[in-house]
Coordinates of C-alpha atoms in Angstrom, one line a residue:
M20 CA -46.7 -34.4 -26.8
S21 CA -43.9 -35.9 -28.9
H22 CA -44.6 -33.3 -31.8
C23 CA -44.5 -30.3 -29.6
H24 CA -40.9 -31.5 -28.3
A25 CA -39.8 -32.0 -32.1
V26 CA -41.0 -28.6 -32.9
A27 CA -39.3 -26.7 -29.8
G28 CA -36.1 -28.4 -30.8
P29 CA -35.6 -26.4 -34.2
I30 CA -37.1 -23.2 -32.7
A31 CA -34.6 -23.2 -29.8
A32 CA -31.7 -23.9 -32.4
A33 CA -32.8 -21.0 -34.8
A34 CA -33.2 -18.6 -31.8
L35 CA -29.5 -19.3 -30.5
P36 CA -28.1 -17.6 -33.8
R37 CA -30.2 -14.5 -33.3
K38 CA -29.1 -14.2 -29.8
L39 CA -25.4 -14.7 -30.8
R40 CA -26.2 -11.9 -33.5
G41 CA -27.7 -9.6 -30.8
L42 CA -24.4 -10.1 -28.6
T43 CA -22.0 -9.3 -31.3
G44 CA -23.9 -6.1 -32.1
H45 CA -22.8 -4.8 -29.0
V46 CA -19.1 -4.3 -29.8
R47 CA -17.8 -3.0 -26.5
L48 CA -19.7 -6.0 -24.7
T49 CA -18.2 -8.5 -27.1
V50 CA -14.7 -7.0 -26.8
I51 CA -14.8 -7.2 -23.0
V52 CA -16.2 -10.8 -23.3
C53 CA -13.3 -11.7 -25.4
L54 CA -10.7 -10.1 -23.5
A55 CA -11.9 -11.8 -20.4
L56 CA -11.8 -15.3 -22.0
I57 CA -8.3 -14.5 -23.5
F58 CA -7.1 -13.1 -20.1
G59 CA -8.6 -15.8 -18.4
S60 CA -7.2 -18.6 -20.6
F61 CA -3.5 -16.9 -20.0
V62 CA -4.0 -16.6 -16.3
S63 CA -5.2 -20.3 -16.2
A64 CA -2.2 -21.7 -18.4
A65 CA 0.1 -19.7 -16.3
L66 CA -1.0 -21.0 -13.1
I67 CA -1.1 -24.7 -14.1
Q68 CA 2.5 -24.2 -15.3
M69 CA 3.5 -22.6 -12.1
W70 CA 1.7 -25.6 -10.1
L71 CA 3.6 -28.3 -12.1
D72 CA 6.9 -26.4 -12.0
H73 CA 6.2 -26.2 -8.3
N74 CA 5.7 -29.9 -7.9
R75 CA 8.5 -30.9 -10.3
G76 CA 11.1 -28.9 -8.3
L77 CA 9.7 -30.8 -5.2
A78 CA 9.9 -34.0 -6.8
Q79 CA 13.6 -33.5 -8.0
A80 CA 14.7 -32.2 -4.8
A81 CA 12.9 -35.5 -3.1
M82 CA 14.6 -37.9 -5.7
F83 CA 17.9 -36.2 -4.7
G84 CA 17.3 -36.5 -1.2
E85 CA 16.5 -40.2 -1.3
R86 CA 19.5 -41.0 -3.2
R87 CA 21.4 -39.2 -0.8
A88 CA 19.5 -41.1 2.3
Q89 CA 20.3 -44.2 0.5
E90 CA 24.0 -43.5 0.1
M91 CA 24.0 -42.7 3.9
A92 CA 22.1 -45.7 4.7
L93 CA 24.5 -48.0 3.0
D94 CA 27.6 -46.3 4.6
L95 CA 26.1 -46.5 8.0
G96 CA 25.0 -50.1 7.5
A97 CA 28.3 -51.3 6.2
A98 CA 29.9 -49.5 9.2
L99 CA 27.7 -51.0 11.7
D100 CA 28.1 -54.5 10.3
R101 CA 31.8 -54.0 10.4
Y102 CA 31.4 -53.2 14.3
R103 CA 29.1 -56.2 14.5
A104 CA 31.7 -58.4 13.3
I105 CA 34.1 -56.7 15.7
G106 CA 32.0 -57.5 18.4
L107 CA 31.4 -61.1 17.7
A108 CA 35.2 -61.4 17.5
F109 CA 35.6 -60.1 20.8
A110 CA 32.8 -62.4 22.1
A111 CA 34.5 -65.5 20.4
A112 CA 38.3 -64.9 21.4
T113 CA 40.1 -65.1 24.6
T114 CA 39.9 -61.8 26.6
N115 CA 43.4 -60.4 27.1
A116 CA 45.0 -57.1 26.7
E117 CA 46.5 -58.1 23.2
T118 CA 43.0 -59.0 21.9
S119 CA 41.4 -55.7 23.4
A120 CA 44.3 -53.9 21.8
A121 CA 44.0 -55.3 18.5
L122 CA 40.3 -54.9 18.2
S123 CA 40.3 -51.4 19.3
E124 CA 42.8 -50.4 16.8
V125 CA 40.7 -52.2 13.9
G126 CA 37.5 -50.2 15.6
G127 CA 39.2 -47.1 15.2
A128 CA 38.3 -43.8 17.0
A129 CA 34.5 -44.4 16.9
L130 CA 34.7 -47.5 19.0
D131 CA 34.5 -46.5 22.8
D132 CA 34.0 -50.0 24.5
I133 CA 32.8 -53.6 24.0
A134 CA 31.2 -55.5 26.6
V135 CA 29.8 -59.3 26.8
L136 CA 27.1 -60.0 28.7
D137 CA 25.3 -63.3 30.0
A138 CA 21.7 -63.9 29.5
S139 CA 20.8 -62.2 32.9
G140 CA 22.7 -59.0 31.6
R141 CA 26.0 -59.7 34.0
T142 CA 29.1 -58.4 32.3
M143 CA 31.3 -61.3 31.5
S144 CA 34.2 -59.3 30.0
E145 CA 34.6 -55.6 28.9
M146 CA 37.4 -54.2 26.6
R147 CA 37.9 -50.9 28.4
G148 CA 35.3 -50.6 31.0
A149 CA 34.3 -46.9 30.1
S150 CA 30.6 -47.6 29.2
R151 CA 28.3 -44.5 29.2
V152 CA 25.1 -46.0 28.2
Q153 CA 22.9 -47.4 30.8
L154 CA 21.3 -50.9 29.7
S155 CA 17.9 -51.9 30.8
A156 CA 16.7 -55.6 31.3
A157 CA 14.0 -54.8 28.6
M158 CA 16.9 -54.0 26.0
I159 CA 18.7 -56.9 26.8
A160 CA 15.7 -59.1 26.4
T161 CA 14.9 -57.4 23.2
A162 CA 18.4 -57.9 21.9
R163 CA 18.1 -61.7 22.0
R164 CA 15.7 -61.5 19.2
S165 CA 17.0 -58.5 17.0
P166 CA 19.7 -55.9 17.3
V167 CA 18.8 -53.0 19.7
V168 CA 20.1 -49.3 19.5
A169 CA 20.4 -47.1 22.7
T170 CA 21.8 -43.6 23.3
S171 CA 23.7 -42.2 26.1
P172 CA 22.1 -39.2 28.1
N173 CA 24.7 -36.7 26.5
G174 CA 23.7 -38.0 22.9
R175 CA 27.2 -38.5 21.9
N176 CA 27.4 -42.2 22.4
V177 CA 25.1 -45.0 20.9
A178 CA 25.1 -48.6 22.3
L179 CA 24.6 -51.3 19.9
L180 CA 23.2 -54.7 21.3
F181 CA 22.9 -58.1 19.5
A182 CA 23.1 -61.7 20.3
A183 CA 26.1 -64.0 20.1
G184 CA 24.9 -67.2 20.6
S185 CA 23.4 -67.4 24.1
R186 CA 25.4 -64.2 25.4
I187 CA 24.7 -60.5 24.4
V188 CA 27.4 -58.3 22.9
A189 CA 27.1 -54.4 23.7
M190 CA 29.3 -52.0 21.8
E191 CA 29.6 -48.3 22.5
I192 CA 30.2 -45.9 19.5
D193 CA 30.9 -42.2 19.3
L194 CA 28.6 -40.7 17.0
P195 CA 30.5 -37.8 15.8
H196 CA 33.3 -40.2 14.6
L197 CA 30.8 -42.5 13.0
M198 CA 29.0 -39.7 11.2
P199 CA 31.4 -36.9 10.2
P200 CA 30.0 -33.4 10.7
A201 CA 30.6 -32.5 7.1
S202 CA 28.0 -35.1 5.8
M203 CA 25.6 -34.5 8.4
Q204 CA 24.9 -30.8 8.5
D205 CA 21.5 -31.5 7.1
G206 CA 21.2 -35.1 8.1
L207 CA 19.8 -37.3 10.8
L208 CA 19.6 -40.5 12.6
A209 CA 16.4 -41.8 14.1
S210 CA 14.7 -45.2 14.8
P211 CA 11.9 -46.7 12.6
S212 CA 9.4 -45.2 15.3
G213 CA 10.7 -41.5 14.7
R214 CA 12.8 -41.5 18.1
L215 CA 15.5 -39.0 17.1
I216 CA 19.3 -40.3 17.8
A217 CA 21.3 -37.6 16.1
L218 CA 20.7 -34.2 14.2
G219 CA 23.1 -32.4 12.1
K220 CA 23.8 -28.6 12.7
A221 CA 21.8 -27.1 10.1
W222 CA 18.6 -27.8 11.5
T223 CA 17.1 -24.6 13.7
S224 CA 14.1 -26.9 15.0
V225 CA 14.0 -30.3 16.2
P226 CA 11.5 -32.5 14.2
G227 CA 8.8 -34.4 16.4
A228 CA 8.6 -38.4 16.0
D229 CA 5.5 -38.1 14.0
A230 CA 7.5 -36.4 11.1
L231 CA 10.5 -39.1 11.3
A232 CA 8.5 -42.3 11.9
L233 CA 8.9 -44.7 8.8
G234 CA 5.9 -46.8 9.6
G235 CA 6.2 -50.1 7.6
A236 CA 8.1 -48.3 4.6
R237 CA 11.8 -48.8 3.9
S238 CA 12.0 -45.1 2.7
V239 CA 9.8 -42.1 2.9
S240 CA 10.0 -38.3 1.7
R241 CA 7.8 -35.7 3.4
I242 CA 7.6 -31.8 4.1
I243 CA 8.1 -31.0 7.7
Q244 CA 6.6 -27.6 9.0
F245 CA 8.3 -25.7 11.3
A246 CA 7.7 -22.3 12.9
G247 CA 10.4 -20.6 11.0
E248 CA 10.8 -22.9 7.8
Q249 CA 9.9 -25.7 5.8
R250 CA 12.1 -28.8 5.4
L251 CA 11.8 -31.7 2.7
V252 CA 13.2 -34.9 4.6
S253 CA 14.1 -38.1 3.2
L254 CA 14.5 -41.2 5.2
Q255 CA 16.0 -44.6 4.3
R256 CA 15.9 -47.8 6.6
I257 CA 19.4 -49.2 7.4
E258 CA 19.3 -52.6 6.5
G259 CA 19.8 -55.1 9.5
W260 CA 19.5 -52.6 12.1
P261 CA 16.6 -50.6 13.9
L262 CA 17.8 -47.2 12.6
A263 CA 17.0 -44.8 9.7
A264 CA 19.3 -42.5 8.1
G265 CA 17.8 -39.2 6.7
T266 CA 18.7 -36.1 4.9
S267 CA 16.9 -32.8 4.4
V268 CA 16.8 -29.7 2.4
R269 CA 15.0 -26.3 3.0
V270 CA 12.2 -26.1 0.8
E271 CA 13.0 -22.5 -0.1
D272 CA 16.5 -23.5 -1.6
A273 CA 14.6 -26.4 -3.5
L274 CA 12.4 -24.1 -5.2
D275 CA 15.1 -21.4 -5.8
A276 CA 14.8 -22.0 -9.6
W277 CA 10.8 -21.7 -9.5
Y278 CA 11.1 -18.5 -7.4
G279 CA 13.6 -17.1 -10.1
A280 CA 11.0 -18.0 -12.8
L281 CA 8.1 -16.0 -11.0
P282 CA 8.5 -12.9 -13.0
L283 CA 8.6 -14.7 -16.4
Y284 CA 5.0 -16.4 -15.3
F285 CA 3.9 -13.0 -14.7
F286 CA 5.1 -11.6 -17.8
F287 CA 3.2 -14.3 -19.7
I288 CA 0.1 -13.2 -18.0
L289 CA 0.1 -9.6 -18.1
G290 CA 1.8 -8.8 -21.2
P291 CA -0.5 -10.4 -23.7
A292 CA -3.3 -9.0 -21.5
F293 CA -2.5 -5.6 -21.8
T294 CA -1.4 -5.8 -25.3
G295 CA -4.7 -7.4 -26.1
A296 CA -6.5 -4.5 -24.1
A297 CA -4.6 -1.9 -26.1
L298 CA -5.5 -3.3 -29.5
A299 CA -9.0 -3.9 -28.5
V300 CA -9.3 -0.1 -27.4
L301 CA -8.0 0.8 -30.7
F302 CA -10.3 -1.4 -32.7
V303 CA -13.3 -0.5 -30.9
R304 CA -12.4 3.2 -31.7
V305 CA -12.0 2.6 -35.3
F306 CA -14.9 0.5 -35.6
E307 CA -17.3 3.0 -33.8
R308 CA -15.9 5.7 -36.2
Q309 CA -16.7 3.3 -39.2
A310 CA -20.0 2.6 -37.8
K311 CA -20.9 6.2 -37.1
A312 CA -20.0 7.1 -40.7
W313 CA -22.0 4.2 -42.2
A314 CA -24.9 5.3 -39.8
A315 CA -24.6 8.8 -41.4
V316 CA -24.6 7.6 -44.9
K317 CA -27.4 5.2 -44.5
A318 CA -29.4 7.9 -42.7
L319 CA -28.8 10.3 -45.5
R320 CA -29.9 7.6 -48.2
T321 CA -33.4 7.1 -46.3
T322 CA -34.0 10.6 -46.0
R323 CA -36.2 12.9 -48.6
P324 CA -34.0 15.1 -50.9
D325 CA -35.1 18.4 -49.1
E326 CA -34.0 16.9 -45.5
A327 CA -30.8 15.6 -47.1
R328 CA -30.2 19.1 -48.6
L329 CA -30.9 20.6 -45.0
L330 CA -28.5 18.1 -43.3
V331 CA -25.6 18.9 -45.9
R332 CA -26.3 22.6 -45.2
L333 CA -26.1 22.2 -41.4
A334 CA -22.7 20.2 -42.1
D335 CA -21.4 22.8 -44.2
A336 CA -22.2 25.7 -41.7
E337 CA -20.4 23.6 -39.1
R338 CA -17.6 23.2 -41.0
R339 CA -17.6 26.9 -41.9
A340 CA -18.1 27.8 -38.0
T341 CA -15.0 25.6 -37.2
E342 CA -12.9 27.3 -40.0
A343 CA -14.0 30.8 -38.6
E344 CA -12.9 30.0 -35.2
R345 CA -9.5 28.8 -36.3
A346 CA -9.2 31.9 -38.4
K347 CA -10.3 34.2 -35.7
A348 CA -7.7 32.5 -33.3
R349 CA -4.9 33.1 -36.0
F350 CA -6.0 36.7 -36.4
V351 CA -6.1 37.5 -32.9
S352 CA -2.4 36.3 -32.4
H353 CA -1.3 37.8 -35.5
V354 CA -2.8 41.2 -34.7
S355 CA -1.6 40.9 -31.1
H356 CA 2.1 40.5 -32.3
E357 CA 2.1 42.9 -35.2
L358 CA 0.5 45.9 -33.1
R359 CA 1.9 45.3 -29.7
T360 CA 5.4 44.7 -30.7
P361 CA 6.2 48.3 -32.3
L362 CA 4.1 49.7 -29.5
N363 CA 6.4 48.2 -27.0
A364 CA 9.3 49.7 -28.9
I365 CA 7.6 53.2 -29.2
I366 CA 7.0 53.1 -25.3
G367 CA 10.5 52.0 -24.6
F368 CA 12.3 54.6 -26.4
A369 CA 10.0 57.5 -25.1
E370 CA 10.9 56.3 -21.6
A371 CA 14.6 56.4 -22.5
I372 CA 14.3 59.8 -23.8
E373 CA 12.2 60.9 -20.9
S374 CA 14.4 59.6 -18.3
G375 CA 17.7 60.7 -20.2
V376 CA 19.2 57.3 -20.3
Y377 CA 22.0 58.9 -22.8
G378 CA 21.8 62.4 -21.8
A379 CA 19.5 65.3 -21.3
P380 CA 17.5 66.0 -24.4
G381 CA 18.4 69.2 -26.2
H382 CA 15.4 71.2 -25.4
P383 CA 13.0 70.6 -22.4
K384 CA 10.1 70.5 -24.8
Y385 CA 11.5 67.0 -26.1
G386 CA 11.4 65.5 -22.4
E387 CA 7.5 66.7 -22.4
Y388 CA 6.9 65.2 -25.8
A389 CA 8.5 61.9 -24.9
H390 CA 6.3 61.7 -21.9
D391 CA 3.0 62.4 -23.8
I392 CA 4.3 59.9 -26.3
G393 CA 5.1 57.2 -23.8
S394 CA 1.4 58.1 -22.1
A395 CA -0.3 57.7 -25.5
G396 CA 1.6 54.5 -26.2
R397 CA 0.6 52.8 -22.8
E398 CA -3.2 53.9 -23.4
L399 CA -3.4 52.5 -26.9
H400 CA -1.4 49.5 -25.8
A401 CA -4.2 49.0 -23.1
K402 CA -6.9 49.4 -25.6
I403 CA -5.5 46.9 -28.2
G404 CA -5.2 44.5 -25.4
S405 CA -9.1 45.0 -24.4
V406 CA -10.0 44.5 -28.1
L407 CA -7.9 41.5 -28.5
E408 CA -9.1 40.1 -25.0
Y409 CA -12.7 40.6 -26.0
A410 CA -12.2 39.0 -29.5
A411 CA -10.6 35.8 -27.8
S412 CA -13.4 35.6 -25.2
V413 CA -16.4 35.6 -27.5
P414 CA -16.7 33.0 -30.0
V415 CA -18.0 33.3 -33.6
F416 CA -20.8 31.1 -33.1
E417 CA -22.4 30.5 -29.6
R418 CA -21.9 26.8 -29.8
T419 CA -19.2 26.1 -27.2
N420 CA -20.1 24.0 -24.2
P421 CA -20.3 26.2 -21.4
G422 CA -18.1 25.0 -18.5
A423 CA -16.1 22.7 -20.5
S424 CA -12.9 24.0 -19.2
S425 CA -14.1 24.2 -15.4
A426 CA -12.5 22.8 -12.6
T427 CA -12.6 23.1 -8.7
V428 CA -11.1 26.3 -7.6
D429 CA -11.0 28.4 -4.4
A430 CA -12.6 31.6 -5.5
A431 CA -11.9 33.5 -2.2
Q432 CA -8.0 32.9 -3.1
I433 CA -8.5 34.3 -6.7
A434 CA -10.5 37.4 -5.2
R435 CA -7.9 38.2 -2.9
A436 CA -5.0 38.1 -5.5
K437 CA -7.4 40.5 -7.7
L438 CA -8.0 42.9 -4.6
E439 CA -4.5 43.0 -3.7
E440 CA -3.6 44.1 -7.3
R441 CA -6.3 46.9 -7.4
A442 CA -5.5 48.2 -3.9
A443 CA -3.0 50.9 -5.0
T444 CA -5.3 52.0 -7.7
A445 CA -8.2 52.4 -5.3
R446 CA -5.8 54.6 -3.0
A447 CA -4.8 56.8 -6.0
H448 CA -8.5 57.4 -7.1
G449 CA -9.3 58.1 -3.6
V450 CA -11.9 55.2 -3.3
K451 CA -12.5 53.2 -0.2
L452 CA -12.4 49.3 -0.8
V453 CA -14.9 47.5 1.7
V454 CA -14.3 43.6 1.6
S455 CA -16.0 40.9 2.8
I456 CA -14.5 37.4 2.1
P457 CA -14.8 33.8 3.6
E458 CA -11.9 31.8 4.5
A459 CA -12.5 29.5 1.5
A460 CA -15.3 29.1 -1.2
S461 CA -15.0 26.3 -3.7
A462 CA -16.8 26.6 -7.0
H463 CA -16.6 25.1 -10.4
A464 CA -14.9 27.6 -12.6
D465 CA -11.9 28.3 -14.8
A466 CA -9.4 30.0 -12.8
S467 CA -8.0 32.3 -15.6
M468 CA -11.3 33.3 -16.8
L469 CA -12.5 34.0 -13.2
A470 CA -9.5 36.2 -12.4
R471 CA -10.2 38.3 -15.5
I472 CA -13.8 38.7 -15.0
L473 CA -13.2 39.9 -11.4
G474 CA -10.5 42.3 -12.8
H475 CA -12.9 43.7 -15.4
L476 CA -15.7 44.4 -12.5
L477 CA -13.0 46.1 -10.0
D478 CA -11.4 48.2 -12.7
N479 CA -15.2 49.3 -14.1
A480 CA -16.2 49.9 -10.5
L481 CA -13.1 51.9 -9.6
A482 CA -13.1 53.8 -12.9
Y483 CA -16.8 55.4 -12.5
T484 CA -16.6 55.8 -8.7
P485 CA -15.7 59.3 -7.7
K486 CA -13.3 60.5 -5.2
G487 CA -14.6 59.7 -1.7
G488 CA -16.9 56.9 -2.7
S489 CA -16.6 53.4 -1.9
V490 CA -16.6 50.1 -3.8
R491 CA -17.8 46.9 -1.7
F492 CA -16.7 43.7 -2.6
T493 CA -18.5 40.8 -1.0
L494 CA -18.2 36.9 -1.6
R495 CA -20.5 34.6 0.2
N496 CA -21.4 31.0 0.3
D497 CA -25.0 29.9 -0.7
P498 CA -26.1 26.2 -0.3
R499 CA -25.6 25.7 -4.1
N500 CA -23.8 28.7 -5.5
V501 CA -20.6 31.0 -4.6
V502 CA -21.9 34.7 -5.2
I503 CA -19.5 37.3 -5.9
D504 CA -21.0 41.1 -5.3
V505 CA -19.2 44.1 -6.7
R506 CA -21.3 47.3 -5.8
D507 CA -20.0 51.0 -6.4
T508 CA -21.3 54.3 -5.5
G509 CA -21.0 55.7 -8.7
A510 CA -23.5 57.6 -11.1
G511 CA -25.2 54.3 -12.0
F512 CA -27.2 53.7 -15.2
S513 CA -30.5 55.7 -16.4
S514 CA -33.4 53.6 -17.5
E515 CA -32.2 54.0 -21.3
E516 CA -28.7 52.9 -20.7
K517 CA -29.8 49.7 -18.8
G518 CA -31.1 48.1 -22.0
K519 CA -27.6 48.8 -23.7
V520 CA -25.2 47.6 -20.7
G521 CA -22.6 45.0 -22.1
Q522 CA -22.7 45.9 -25.7
P523 CA -19.1 45.9 -26.9
F524 CA -17.8 49.4 -27.8
L525 CA -20.5 51.3 -26.3
R526 CA -19.6 54.1 -23.5
F527 CA -21.6 56.3 -21.4
S528 CA -20.2 59.5 -20.7
R529 CA -19.6 60.3 -17.1
S530 CA -17.9 63.5 -15.8
G531 CA -14.6 63.0 -14.3
S532 CA -14.3 59.5 -15.4
P533 CA -11.8 58.1 -17.9
G534 CA -13.1 57.1 -21.1
G535 CA -12.3 53.5 -22.2
M536 CA -13.0 51.3 -25.1
G537 CA -16.5 50.0 -23.7
L538 CA -15.3 46.4 -23.5
G539 CA -14.9 45.7 -19.7
L540 CA -18.5 44.6 -19.1
A541 CA -18.8 43.0 -22.5
T542 CA -15.6 40.9 -22.0
A543 CA -16.7 39.8 -18.6
M544 CA -20.2 38.9 -19.6
G545 CA -18.7 36.7 -22.7
L546 CA -16.3 35.1 -20.3
A547 CA -19.0 34.2 -17.8
R548 CA -21.0 32.6 -20.4
R549 CA -18.4 30.4 -21.6
M550 CA -17.5 29.4 -18.2
G551 CA -21.2 28.6 -17.5
A552 CA -21.5 31.3 -14.9
A553 CA -24.4 34.0 -14.4
L554 CA -23.4 37.7 -14.7
D555 CA -26.2 40.0 -13.6
L556 CA -26.2 43.8 -13.4
S557 CA -28.7 46.1 -11.4
S558 CA -28.2 49.8 -11.1
V559 CA -30.2 52.9 -10.0
A560 CA -29.4 56.2 -11.5
G561 CA -27.4 58.4 -9.0
Q562 CA -27.1 55.3 -6.5
G563 CA -24.1 53.0 -8.1
T564 CA -24.2 49.9 -9.7
L565 CA -24.3 46.3 -8.5
A566 CA -22.6 43.4 -10.4
E567 CA -23.5 39.8 -9.1
L568 CA -21.6 36.9 -10.4
R569 CA -23.0 33.3 -9.6
L570 CA -20.7 30.5 -9.8
A571 CA -21.9 26.7 -9.1
A572 CA -20.5 25.5 -5.7
A573 CA -18.3 22.5 -5.7
V574 CA -19.7 21.3 -2.4
E575 CA -23.0 22.1 -0.9
T576 CA -22.0 24.9 2.0
T577 CA -23.6 27.0 4.5
D578 CA -23.3 31.0 4.4
A579 CA -19.9 31.8 5.7
G580 CA -19.7 35.5 4.5
G581 CA -18.3 38.0 6.4

């Protein structure tokens, strides 16, 4: 058994590099894993730094708050000790008007009254007799052991009770004078148990006793949660008195610098992540191109000579086809410019002579000749346009991806536009247009190619339908297709002509019909193939022709024709 364990260890160790090599063979997966690790490390580092800075900001605010609370406790402790000395002096001195006036002047505006009580709480002497604080027997009993602080019902006065031998001294102090408002905007005064005595004006809510209790500690800092805000409160016990002085600051104010640094944290997280992703995409593309090239070279090296020659010939044929396609595009563009430009000038000058822009021609025949020149020029212009359109619509090699430029279009809207364009031609030829189109018909098609196909089908139907005939245009939604039918009542095709329909530059003589270039149906069929659609022609001699165009429906629909 031990021998088996000893063998299993090296086998597992040897399998690990193979697994790693298999993982690195998938370039995209490797890049995604690396990006996830890099992004995760940046996010983790930024979050940790954000957490540390957040705690550091609170710690600094707590340190400043504790320092302020200590200063306030020292100042209030010194003031209360001074008032206790005044109270002891009043208890020891002979009570008269001069003594009271002198001690009142020493106490200042904050000192309201001093009273000396016996052990039972009966007043023995009083400085002014204007006490507002109600003293209970329990307070007096407690004051024999340690100082006691009591507040008046209106919250503006506080009574200090402490022992002076067998007697009790009760001093009434005015809080607003004891603690100036400027220093108490965010401050407070409470008992060690959390009973609130005084609160600054900056507070929007009153804290509870649990939030202000010192417990057994001399100082404490904590965050108090209110409905509308959070406050960081620092409390400090006043030495020798049952009081605690406190200061506070809004947590939002304490973290102003931290909030200001948040955009910088997001920049540190997102900046390297997006930069790394962009570089990774570029790296993968370059690597995959190189990998394909090396794979092709390796495949050529491993193939037989006759197969290698065949692959070279195929690659050369593909290159020549691409060059021929580019040459054809340049040729079409060049011919379009070189032929149409002078024709436009001829047509324009003929129309100017015919209309007499610069005066009537010298002989009436000149006007007739100008009319003939313009008509011939427009006819030649149309024929050149048909030839160029056919050349542009049919690829040199049938290797284009059918439907590559297709998108979701409304075939009904395109059909209505083409019918509106041909309505005047139908009226001029004396042909009735019968239309049946649904409200909408979503199909996968190239909008420009579809419009050109419908234009050629309508032109062909109107041209070969005699006067008094009709052309019926129907568009319907099948479950998987959008079907467009163009049916005319012309002469139709004979059985011999059916096999030749759609060949370029092939015309069939029809009495009373104008001659064309024989490119309308050829162009429409070529455009339909390039768009990935199906165009079928059916005809009966003497009964007309039906052209049916089938497009892939964008969504499954029900028959909405009519």
